[in-house]
Amino acid sequence: MSISHFPHSLLLFSKFGTAIVASGHHIQSVDTSTGTVISSTVNASDELKNSLSKSGPIRFIAVDHSWKHLLTLCDDKKLKVWKVEGLELLHERELPKRPTSASFTADGQTIVVADKFGDVFSYTLHPLPVEEVPPSQPQEDSTTTVPNVEPEQPQSGSKRKRKSKKPKRHENPPHARDSVDSHTNPSGGTLVLGHTSLLTTFIFSQDEKYIITADRDEHIRISWYPQGYIIESFCLGCSQFVSCLHIPKSKPNILISGGGDPELKVWDWLSGKLKFNIPVSDCVKEYIKVKAQPYVRKKFKRGNIEAADGDDDGEGENEEDRNPRGEADLASVPLSGTNTPTVGDSSAHDEETIVVVQNIETVEKEGKLFIIFSVVGATALFTTAFPEAPSDSLTIHAFDFGHPVLDFTLDPTGFVWATIDRNLTEGSVSWDGRTIPVDPSYSSSSSTHPPV
Amino acid sequence: MPKRKRTAAEALNPDPESKKLLPQKRFYRQRAHANPFSDHALDYPKSPQNMDWDAHYPAFAGTGRTPEFADIGCGFGGLMIALAPLYPDVLMLGMEIRVQVSQYVQDRISALRTADNSHQNVSIVRANAMKFLPNFFPKSSLSALFFLFPDPHFKHRKHKARIISPTLLAEYAYVLRPGGIVYTITDVKDLHQWMKAHLEVFPLFEPVSEEALRAEGKGNIVDAVFRSTEEGQKVERNKGDKWLACFRRIEISRS
């Protein structure tokens, strides 16, 4: 199956005239002036392609400031680091839990990863020498945040034995009952901080003295970095999960957050004070064409979508991903306009449009600040002026592409680059990714729009 | 353990009139554990500013007072009930995740309030303290945090559910004011070592001995920590050991 069947789902843009796009489980780097593909993992060795397809679709990519290294996060618990030039896979490291977000520090030497267990770990750019053993040999394991643990010699011994027998099953070696290690890390990561809820995203303050983490239980937490154990404040007041955070370049004290709430929230993050709400839900709703499949418990789901007969594993959490194994997921995502019959009694949920803000950026134009944001499943990008006073009534402009926007980014000149899913428009039924071939060249599935 | 039969004496002499008001534990039966990671149907404020403490402490309404003692996993509320008369001006809040148990404490407090107008300074919320502690308490608002006989979560896989962990300690340090005390006590030695080890290495806490606390005049709190909780009394009946570990919140400056 060719990669071209998958829309470019993630996009990054450099000031050096290249862009990196992720599509399915592949990544490509593209010349932004001509649209030619510079390098792509499609042309990689079979071995690498195999391991990429095993990892599943790429969920997250990030590049360091100097545009030397790239990291990707997939559905497995691996942190892959690539050389941007030539897209060469440098190494992959095992993470303790499935990651949700990651970032390079400004100097590019540290990678910070947030995971689904709510923890944030930091890793060195390259694995420490100890771990550069071939994967067939047992790795030194169980680094812990508590230094005074008992030596774990017998445990690593027993782990060695187990590993050789069943390398997959015994991820947790047996522990002594009185062991006090709490956050074991297979790759020697340093625990920065942790929430009890799943972390959705995080960012650094511009001076990198603070790390701002957001979770699915409405919290935005401001902690010191790297002393993540000191909490400066919480930005509290959301009533839904938080899914994206942004600090405008020209206003380093301001944090814009978006998520499941019907508004964007503007905070003075250091004090945790809410400055403004920017209501977006009403303007945005009409553009949401791809709707989330309501969560149905697996056992009910099984019976109902038997016809679809997919190896549905009940993980359809990101409805915008079109992955090859999720055929059943795709078939059962309701499309407004087509009234595709869907899972059981979920018709009641179809009426309900859930707004999930996906990405927020700001751009400065003629001395004024504008917010650009995307919404999961919407066919448009949205812009609004940054409010100067709470009483400002803001109009939200939508740039409708006619196809769902998957990701967008800003280039240094202030142009907005967006990737859209050409496979899917409203009313299109055959959007399983197989029937409509898409021109693989970059420019066909992305378009530029002047800011505001 | 088989159900304990009521003795003949108990059956013949029902509770004296004064006790009739108090709720009876046997009507509030609940299993001992709740999963702190699952989504319970919880009612919690969006932020501490949205918390209406006047409803919890009607006698203190309008004074602007907020809780200073928090008993995390207060169980049947024995500690707060014992401490309330000792610190009548300090508001205390118990947090308990189990529905029936928190309801019992609620009923117990209202019974005590109606009976002799006491215990105006204690209240209870059903809450998941691991997730929503900062929703209730602003930064540096507490002077004491109690973790008394917490769920030991013996299995290693379950250690992450323990109420004391390196990541959660950051939140406890956030809600405690500098100088505030964390009291932990347990009858499980492994858990004691776990809590002690994590609190000792956490940069914002320093150990404080029982003697030092008594010298500061907090002896009555320490005594209550040892003896007033239902769990503590049970351990005493079974002649078990109790391990106490207390820590003081300290401040560190950014270098």
XYZ file of C-alpha atoms in Angstrom:
707
model
C 0.000 0.000 0.000
C 1.377 3.315 -0.921
C 1.823 6.099 1.521
C -0.016 8.472 -0.733
C -3.291 7.131 0.471
C -2.761 8.773 3.792
C -3.106 12.469 4.266
C -0.243 14.319 5.827
C -1.395 14.452 9.380
C 1.331 16.484 11.042
C 3.324 19.364 9.744
C 6.390 21.275 10.860
C 7.989 24.162 9.084
C 11.529 25.432 9.346
C 13.151 28.705 8.562
C 15.566 26.807 6.391
C 13.133 26.197 3.627
C 12.136 22.689 4.473
C 9.079 21.216 6.048
C 8.545 17.889 7.702
C 5.291 16.090 7.296
C 4.108 12.908 8.887
C 1.638 10.714 7.071
C 0.473 7.535 8.627
C 3.629 5.968 9.963
C 5.981 7.693 7.528
C 7.761 11.002 7.634
C 9.007 13.089 4.737
C 11.010 16.231 4.471
C 9.930 18.534 1.717
C 11.398 21.567 -0.009
C 8.893 24.281 0.658
C 9.624 26.358 -2.414
C 9.262 23.590 -4.967
C 7.242 20.985 -3.126
C 9.714 18.248 -3.957
C 10.312 15.522 -1.457
C 13.875 15.724 -0.178
C 13.880 12.550 1.771
C 11.260 10.122 2.924
C 11.065 7.031 5.022
C 9.102 5.445 2.200
C 12.448 4.843 0.558
C 14.015 3.465 3.702
C 15.208 -0.072 4.174
C 12.589 -2.751 4.536
C 13.719 -3.346 8.055
C 13.069 0.216 9.078
C 9.770 0.344 7.226
C 8.710 -2.768 9.016
C 9.471 -1.336 12.391
C 7.735 1.895 11.471
C 4.583 0.152 10.473
C 4.706 -1.838 13.677
C 4.894 1.380 15.652
C 1.649 2.555 14.136
C 0.724 6.008 12.985
C 2.869 8.895 14.090
C 1.105 10.888 16.746
C 3.573 13.598 17.442
C 6.657 15.134 15.872
C 8.993 17.826 17.133
C 12.212 19.353 15.872
C 14.896 21.172 17.818
C 15.568 24.846 17.225
C 18.582 24.308 15.042
C 16.577 21.885 12.911
C 19.120 19.094 13.368
C 17.147 16.457 15.171
C 13.607 15.267 14.900
C 11.653 13.162 17.327
C 8.575 11.122 16.638
C 6.092 9.505 18.966
C 3.848 6.707 17.779
C 1.316 4.426 19.353
C 3.973 2.339 20.995
C 6.137 3.288 23.933
C 9.105 4.386 21.880
C 10.920 7.672 21.545
C 12.512 7.805 18.115
C 15.150 10.401 17.366
C 16.047 11.161 13.775
C 18.604 13.240 11.987
C 16.632 15.776 10.016
C 19.101 15.653 7.167
C 18.389 12.501 5.248
C 15.843 11.356 7.846
C 18.179 8.873 9.385
C 16.899 7.078 12.468
C 19.535 7.627 15.121
C 18.067 5.619 17.953
C 14.884 4.695 19.698
C 14.351 4.422 23.389
C 11.738 2.681 25.394
C 9.474 4.899 27.464
C 7.781 3.832 30.685
C 4.298 4.735 29.443
C 2.720 5.716 26.182
C 3.763 9.266 25.330
C 1.441 12.077 24.373
C 3.727 15.015 23.787
C 7.425 15.842 23.708
C 9.721 18.745 23.211
C 13.375 19.595 22.798
C 14.812 22.143 25.178
C 16.181 25.311 23.603
C 19.735 24.008 23.513
C 18.516 20.873 21.760
C 20.368 18.601 24.179
C 17.440 17.430 26.273
C 14.169 15.851 25.280
C 11.224 16.154 27.616
C 8.363 13.693 27.216
C 4.897 13.726 28.771
C 2.979 10.478 28.965
C -0.424 8.977 29.476
C 0.308 8.194 33.068
C 0.663 11.885 33.782
C 4.421 11.948 34.234
C 7.028 14.116 32.552
C 10.489 12.686 32.087
C 13.537 14.314 30.619
C 16.072 12.426 28.524
C 19.429 13.318 27.110
C 19.421 13.863 23.360
C 21.437 10.717 22.843
C 21.086 7.719 25.096
C 23.629 7.457 27.842
C 26.553 5.169 26.951
C 25.325 2.445 29.300
C 22.303 1.865 27.196
C 24.067 1.594 23.902
C 24.070 -2.159 24.153
C 22.415 -4.145 21.426
C 18.770 -4.709 22.215
C 19.293 -8.451 22.437
C 21.217 -7.978 25.659
C 19.403 -7.011 28.821
C 19.462 -3.360 29.577
C 20.262 -1.900 32.922
C 16.888 -1.101 34.220
C 15.050 0.520 37.085
C 16.459 3.939 37.431
C 14.538 5.584 40.104
C 14.003 8.988 41.481
C 14.716 7.857 44.978
C 18.428 7.413 45.349
C 18.474 5.311 48.466
C 16.949 2.158 47.123
C 18.374 -1.182 47.875
C 20.639 -2.638 45.220
C 18.552 -4.489 42.710
C 21.012 -7.110 41.730
C 18.827 -10.158 42.252
C 15.950 -8.513 40.458
C 17.834 -7.612 37.343
C 19.145 -11.158 37.351
C 15.710 -12.637 37.359
C 14.663 -10.157 34.749
C 17.453 -11.272 32.498
C 16.137 -14.794 32.619
C 12.585 -13.743 31.927
C 13.623 -11.430 29.156
C 15.314 -14.146 27.222
C 12.227 -16.288 27.408
C 9.465 -13.822 26.807
C 10.879 -10.454 25.988
C 7.501 -8.811 25.646
C 5.472 -9.944 28.562
C 7.542 -9.079 31.580
C 7.886 -5.393 31.413
C 7.746 -5.094 35.148
C 10.352 -7.142 36.901
C 9.402 -8.530 40.280
C 10.019 -6.142 43.097
C 10.725 -6.636 46.726
C 7.768 -5.780 48.903
C 9.695 -3.106 50.692
C 11.106 -1.590 47.542
C 10.586 2.146 47.517
C 11.186 2.884 43.868
C 8.161 4.529 42.381
C 8.852 5.695 38.857
C 10.956 3.128 37.099
C 12.252 4.188 33.748
C 13.689 1.799 31.223
C 15.784 4.441 29.491
C 17.264 6.339 32.380
C 14.942 9.309 32.127
C 14.766 11.844 34.922
C 11.375 12.390 36.473
C 10.483 16.053 36.210
C 6.947 16.086 37.547
C 3.713 14.179 37.463
C -0.023 14.629 37.454
C -2.463 11.922 38.480
C -4.349 12.368 35.220
C -3.275 11.793 31.649
C -1.154 14.618 30.320
C -2.371 16.037 27.050
C 0.305 18.567 26.256
C 2.964 20.786 27.756
C 5.097 23.762 26.826
C 8.021 25.652 28.268
C 7.953 29.289 29.155
C 10.138 31.337 26.839
C 12.975 31.583 29.335
C 12.569 27.856 29.953
C 12.400 28.449 33.688
C 8.894 27.040 33.879
C 7.144 24.071 32.393
C 3.407 24.280 31.820
C 1.588 20.984 31.760
C -2.055 20.316 30.940
C -4.108 17.239 31.714
C -7.422 15.709 30.873
C -8.868 16.700 34.233
C -8.942 20.425 33.552
C -5.670 21.312 35.209
C -2.987 23.556 33.828
C -0.027 23.418 36.144
C 2.918 25.789 36.212
C 6.013 24.190 37.664
C 9.631 25.226 37.798
C 11.954 23.684 35.314
C 13.955 21.603 35.811
C 12.834 21.565 39.475
C 9.393 20.316 38.498
C 8.562 19.461 42.114
C 8.013 23.145 42.857
C 4.596 24.234 41.678
C 4.356 27.921 40.997
C 0.645 28.006 40.327
C -2.311 26.315 38.726
C -4.452 27.866 36.004
C -7.812 26.585 37.191
C -11.213 27.281 35.747
C -11.552 24.975 32.774
C -14.556 22.707 32.819
C -13.221 20.283 30.234
C -9.905 18.730 29.289
C -7.160 21.027 28.020
C -5.623 19.968 24.725
C -3.376 22.774 23.594
C -1.338 25.583 25.061
C 0.383 28.511 23.466
C 2.481 31.445 24.656
C 2.653 34.302 22.136
C 6.184 35.349 21.269
C 5.509 38.997 21.945
C 3.617 38.383 25.197
C 5.654 35.946 27.254
C 3.395 36.332 30.296
C 0.289 35.264 28.456
C -0.902 31.729 28.002
C -3.684 30.760 25.625
C -5.289 27.427 26.282
C -7.851 25.464 24.374
C -9.544 22.134 24.799
C -13.028 20.822 25.216
C -14.313 24.072 26.641
C -16.464 26.210 24.345
C -13.952 29.025 24.647
C -10.280 29.719 24.426
C -8.889 30.938 27.706
C -6.269 33.601 28.082
C -4.284 33.436 31.302
C -1.674 35.356 33.142
C 0.046 32.055 33.720
C 2.540 32.973 36.398
C -0.196 33.990 38.793
C -2.735 31.539 37.399
C -5.287 34.278 36.786
C -7.790 33.992 33.990
C -7.727 37.182 31.946
C -10.224 36.573 29.169
C -12.456 33.986 27.657
C -12.738 33.941 23.889
C -15.935 32.130 23.018
C -15.358 30.073 19.897
C -17.803 27.213 20.032
C -20.697 28.817 18.140
C -18.625 30.077 15.229
C -16.680 26.888 14.913
C -19.413 24.312 15.128
C -20.741 24.681 11.611
C -17.336 23.788 10.168
C -16.955 20.567 12.093
C -17.589 17.905 9.490
C -15.812 14.959 11.000
C -17.298 14.022 14.289
C -15.952 11.986 17.069
C -17.347 8.574 17.522
C -18.878 8.488 20.955
C -17.046 6.186 23.250
C -18.740 2.824 23.281
C -17.486 0.106 25.504
C -15.775 -2.624 23.634
C -18.179 -5.413 24.331
C -21.137 -3.448 23.041
C -19.164 -2.206 20.105
C -18.157 -5.678 19.037
C -21.644 -6.835 18.498
C -22.811 -3.759 16.736
C -20.188 -3.302 14.115
C -19.742 -6.885 13.219
C -20.479 -6.013 9.636
C -17.458 -3.784 9.499
C -15.356 -6.686 10.734
C -12.273 -4.753 11.611
C -9.667 -5.523 14.181
C -11.002 -2.688 16.161
C -9.164 -2.400 19.391
C -11.387 0.169 20.944
C -8.783 2.877 20.848
C -10.437 5.269 18.474
C -9.428 8.208 20.543
C -8.190 10.409 17.733
C -10.850 10.352 15.166
C -8.777 12.348 12.720
C -6.261 9.611 12.252
C -6.740 7.459 9.276
C -4.715 4.425 9.944
C -4.755 1.261 7.968
C -5.685 -1.022 10.819
C -8.589 1.093 11.961
C -10.928 0.361 9.123
C -13.714 -0.370 11.519
C -13.096 2.871 13.313
C -13.345 4.765 10.106
C -16.425 3.050 8.925
C -18.228 3.837 12.089
C -17.292 7.473 12.438
C -20.446 9.337 11.623
C -20.259 11.851 8.837
C -22.638 14.665 9.038
C -24.390 15.173 5.773
C -24.335 11.544 4.767
C -26.145 10.225 7.784
C -24.138 7.082 7.663
C -25.839 4.672 9.994
C -23.573 4.130 12.918
C -23.159 2.216 16.076
C -26.348 1.258 17.764
C -28.127 4.002 19.599
C -25.421 6.572 19.112
C -27.676 8.666 16.925
C -28.416 10.843 19.901
C -24.735 11.669 20.136
C -24.538 12.528 16.460
C -26.486 15.660 17.093
C -24.006 16.801 19.622
C -20.945 18.464 18.153
C -17.941 18.359 20.357
C -15.480 21.163 19.918
C -11.896 20.164 20.526
C -9.346 22.856 19.927
C -6.347 21.166 18.388
C -3.674 23.759 17.893
C -3.199 27.428 18.722
C -0.695 29.830 17.218
C -0.390 33.573 17.209
C 0.880 35.833 14.495
C 1.716 39.509 14.650
C 0.615 41.720 11.827
C 0.870 45.490 11.761
C 1.519 45.596 15.464
C -1.585 43.610 16.299
C -1.688 40.105 17.576
C -3.925 37.522 15.985
C -4.778 34.076 17.245
C -5.014 31.246 14.740
C -6.431 27.961 15.838
C -7.650 24.697 14.434
C -10.379 22.454 15.669
C -10.494 18.689 15.407
C -12.600 17.628 12.464
C -13.232 21.131 11.143
C -12.727 22.093 7.533
C -11.481 25.553 8.337
C -8.783 27.433 10.157
C -9.984 30.142 12.475
C -8.497 33.469 13.337
C -9.391 36.156 15.778
C -7.733 39.263 17.134
C -6.101 38.988 20.499
C -8.391 40.719 23.006
C -6.956 43.787 24.658
C -9.759 44.108 27.193
C -12.302 41.623 28.517
C -15.104 43.670 27.018
C -13.766 43.379 23.474
C -16.248 41.584 21.344
C -14.319 39.459 18.969
C -15.257 38.179 15.597
C -13.855 34.872 14.543
C -12.973 34.515 10.901
C -12.938 31.126 9.287
C -10.922 30.112 6.258
C -12.846 27.248 4.823
C -10.836 24.704 2.875
C -13.700 22.383 2.156
C -11.679 19.517 3.552
C -10.799 18.776 7.132
C -7.723 20.582 8.382
C -5.336 18.144 9.998
C -2.564 20.398 11.166
C -1.190 23.814 10.508
C 1.938 25.740 11.210
C 3.405 29.167 10.710
C 6.477 29.907 8.685
C 8.825 32.711 9.722
C 7.344 35.130 7.246
C 3.932 34.817 8.797
C 2.356 32.504 6.267
C 0.093 29.822 7.511
C 0.667 26.367 6.134
C -1.999 23.796 6.623
C -2.382 20.158 5.783
C -5.825 19.106 4.768
C -7.353 15.754 4.180
C -8.356 15.674 0.556
C -9.802 12.217 0.941
C -12.653 13.591 2.857
C -15.217 16.215 2.205
C -18.644 16.505 3.482
C -20.799 14.000 1.737
C -17.942 11.889 0.589
C -18.710 8.359 1.578
C -15.708 6.482 0.345
C -13.126 7.942 2.552
C -11.551 4.819 3.851
C -8.237 5.925 2.390
C -8.174 3.325 -0.335
C -10.568 4.441 -2.944
C -9.491 7.986 -3.560
C -5.885 8.214 -4.653
C -4.172 11.391 -3.642
C -1.302 12.986 -5.406
C 1.628 12.323 -3.105
C 3.333 15.599 -3.757
C 3.307 17.956 -0.846
C 1.735 20.938 -2.473
C -1.369 19.079 -3.437
C -2.449 18.351 0.043
C -1.480 21.592 1.617
C -2.217 25.119 0.842
C -1.061 28.464 1.959
C -3.096 31.272 3.242
C -1.948 34.747 3.998
C -2.418 35.595 7.625
C -5.673 37.246 8.520
C -13.717 -12.857 59.618
C -17.245 -13.911 60.512
C -19.761 -11.276 61.299
C -19.711 -10.310 64.880
C -22.991 -11.148 66.507
C -24.558 -8.586 68.657
C -24.262 -9.605 72.239
C -27.357 -10.128 74.254
C -26.632 -7.012 76.271
C -26.451 -4.911 73.156
C -29.684 -6.316 71.901
C -31.473 -5.693 75.139
C -30.141 -2.229 75.765
C -30.246 -0.298 72.579
C -28.099 2.782 72.313
C -28.816 5.367 74.961
C -30.987 8.253 73.930
C -28.096 10.658 73.455
C -26.471 8.436 70.879
C -29.580 7.855 68.860
C -28.800 10.780 66.635
C -25.419 9.529 65.631
C -25.219 7.514 62.460
C -24.335 3.880 62.830
C -21.481 2.485 60.873
C -23.225 -0.737 60.029
C -25.582 1.157 57.784
C -22.701 2.579 55.820
C -20.972 -0.510 54.616
C -18.491 -0.168 51.835
C -15.538 -2.046 50.490
C -12.234 -0.783 51.721
C -10.738 0.363 48.439
C -11.541 2.813 45.702
C -9.550 3.220 42.525
C -8.095 6.719 42.587
C -7.436 6.696 38.838
C -10.943 5.993 37.622
C -13.453 8.697 36.941
C -15.799 8.789 39.885
C -18.886 10.922 39.751
C -17.300 13.636 41.792
C -18.392 17.107 42.588
C -15.468 19.453 42.856
C -15.035 23.181 42.401
C -13.427 24.493 39.244
C -10.968 26.373 41.378
C -10.591 27.247 45.069
C -12.315 30.584 44.430
C -15.435 28.707 43.393
C -15.576 26.779 46.648
C -18.353 27.861 48.959
C -16.937 27.229 52.397
C -19.841 28.999 54.089
C -22.071 26.079 53.232
C -19.612 23.747 54.897
C -19.029 25.886 57.960
C -22.218 27.904 58.483
C -21.065 29.058 61.901
C -18.064 30.698 60.304
C -19.957 32.189 57.373
C -18.738 35.613 56.437
C -15.471 35.326 58.334
C -13.594 34.494 55.185
C -11.926 31.588 56.891
C -10.801 28.621 54.860
C -9.737 25.183 56.023
C -6.299 24.896 57.505
C -6.238 21.213 58.355
C -6.920 18.638 55.692
C -7.351 14.979 56.497
C -6.720 13.112 53.245
C -8.650 9.882 53.221
C -10.326 10.749 56.489
C -12.239 7.467 56.650
C -14.858 7.610 59.372
C -13.608 10.991 60.523
C -12.275 10.076 63.969
C -9.330 12.424 63.793
C -11.341 15.497 62.930
C -13.975 14.731 65.488
C -11.235 14.511 68.120
C -9.356 17.614 66.971
C -12.372 19.859 66.481
C -12.852 20.797 70.166
C -9.095 21.250 70.628
C -8.801 23.823 67.837
C -12.225 25.447 67.738
C -11.055 28.303 65.533
C -9.319 26.179 62.936
C -11.398 24.921 60.074
C -10.795 21.291 59.180
C -11.772 19.430 56.072
C -11.835 15.713 55.559
C -11.548 14.251 52.097
C -12.792 10.785 51.415
C -13.352 9.084 48.095
C -15.739 6.345 49.228
C -19.371 7.381 48.965
C -20.809 5.582 51.943
C -17.964 6.477 54.227
C -18.067 10.159 53.365
C -21.826 10.096 53.838
C -21.316 8.583 57.265
C -18.941 11.373 58.261
C -21.361 13.928 56.898
C -24.183 12.505 58.969
C -21.949 12.216 61.981
C -20.978 15.859 61.800
C -24.539 17.044 61.353
C -25.630 14.875 64.249
C -22.960 16.353 66.492
C -23.830 19.855 65.360
C -27.521 19.399 66.083
C -26.948 17.599 69.350
C -24.723 20.078 71.143
C -23.795 22.704 68.566
C -20.231 21.451 68.561
C -17.977 20.546 65.656
C -18.897 23.623 63.683
C -15.354 23.740 62.405
C -15.225 20.344 60.723
C -16.601 19.279 57.400
C -16.142 16.632 54.768
C -16.105 16.465 51.009
C -16.274 13.424 48.852
C -13.238 13.978 46.690
C -10.331 12.403 44.938
C -7.461 14.165 46.640
C -4.905 12.706 44.271
C -6.493 14.485 41.348
C -8.290 17.497 42.683
C -6.466 18.764 45.744
C -5.549 22.086 44.068
C -9.198 22.576 43.145
C -10.039 22.887 46.831
C -7.062 24.567 48.428
C -5.145 27.599 47.205
C -1.382 27.718 47.384
C 0.038 27.723 50.941
C -3.382 27.666 52.566
C -2.968 24.653 54.861
C -1.002 24.282 58.034
C -1.444 20.549 58.457
C -2.034 17.596 56.184
C -2.903 14.195 57.582
C -2.347 10.843 55.909
C -3.508 8.425 58.534
C -3.483 4.723 57.894
C -3.689 5.102 54.121
C -4.455 2.231 51.819
C -1.163 0.297 51.742
C -1.526 -1.004 48.165
C 0.768 -3.914 48.850
C 1.398 -5.121 45.313
C 4.165 -3.390 43.477
C 1.898 -2.759 40.536
C -0.384 -0.849 42.849
C 2.314 1.288 44.415
C 1.498 4.028 41.974
C -1.890 4.342 43.665
C -0.308 5.133 47.010
C -1.238 8.495 48.387
C 2.409 9.408 48.937
C 4.466 9.476 45.768
C 7.235 11.767 44.515
C 4.925 13.443 42.020
C 2.026 13.939 44.423
C 4.287 15.382 47.099
C 4.699 18.422 44.869
C 0.986 19.088 45.186
C 1.008 18.601 48.930
C 3.908 21.035 49.196
C 1.943 23.456 47.047
C -1.102 23.559 49.321
C 0.908 23.564 52.558
C 2.297 26.825 53.831
C 5.968 26.906 54.795
C 6.213 25.505 58.294
C 3.136 23.349 57.779
C 3.300 19.755 58.900
C 2.566 16.510 57.085
C 1.543 13.759 59.475
C 1.739 10.200 58.277
C 1.004 7.108 60.286
C 0.490 3.514 59.320
C 0.532 0.060 60.743
C 2.256 -1.342 57.648
C 5.996 -1.142 58.001
C 6.721 -1.316 54.277
C 4.388 1.562 53.634
C 5.956 3.520 56.450
C 9.366 3.080 54.879
C 7.975 4.051 51.513
C 6.376 7.230 52.782
C 9.406 8.137 54.840
C 11.841 7.518 52.008
C 9.910 9.663 49.548
C 9.262 12.474 51.964
C 12.893 12.512 53.066
C 14.288 12.899 49.568
C 11.690 15.434 48.545
C 13.450 18.795 48.621
C 10.536 20.714 50.118
C 10.116 18.577 53.234
C 12.342 17.999 56.235
C 11.739 15.350 58.870
C 10.463 16.519 62.219
C 10.520 14.249 65.225
C 7.621 13.475 67.506
C 9.462 15.116 70.408
C 9.987 18.302 68.440
C 6.283 18.447 67.651
C 5.365 17.906 71.287
C 7.793 20.645 72.279
C 5.991 22.953 69.859
C 2.727 22.236 71.600
C 1.401 19.919 68.938
C 1.338 16.982 71.302
C -2.438 16.841 71.280
C -2.413 16.517 67.515
C 0.147 13.744 67.665
C -1.938 11.943 70.278
C -5.009 12.271 68.115
C -3.079 10.969 65.124
C -2.107 7.912 67.160
C -5.362 7.156 68.846
C -8.413 8.918 67.551
C -8.953 7.341 64.160
C -11.099 4.261 63.799
C -8.260 2.543 61.994
C -5.825 3.448 64.758
C -8.157 2.049 67.393
C -8.494 -1.151 65.431
C -4.731 -1.520 65.289
C -4.645 -0.955 69.017
C -7.262 -3.648 69.618
C -5.219 -6.033 67.511
C -2.071 -4.957 69.373
C -0.372 -3.953 66.173
C 2.485 -1.505 65.714
C 2.059 2.030 64.523
C 4.696 4.010 62.693
C 4.555 7.757 62.736
C 6.504 10.019 60.393
C 6.080 13.780 60.311
C 7.599 16.331 58.003
C 7.769 20.074 57.838
C 7.288 22.070 54.667
C 10.339 24.202 54.045
C 10.988 26.876 51.501
C 13.786 26.869 49.031
C 14.780 29.743 46.845
C 15.613 29.631 43.206
C 19.352 29.730 42.802
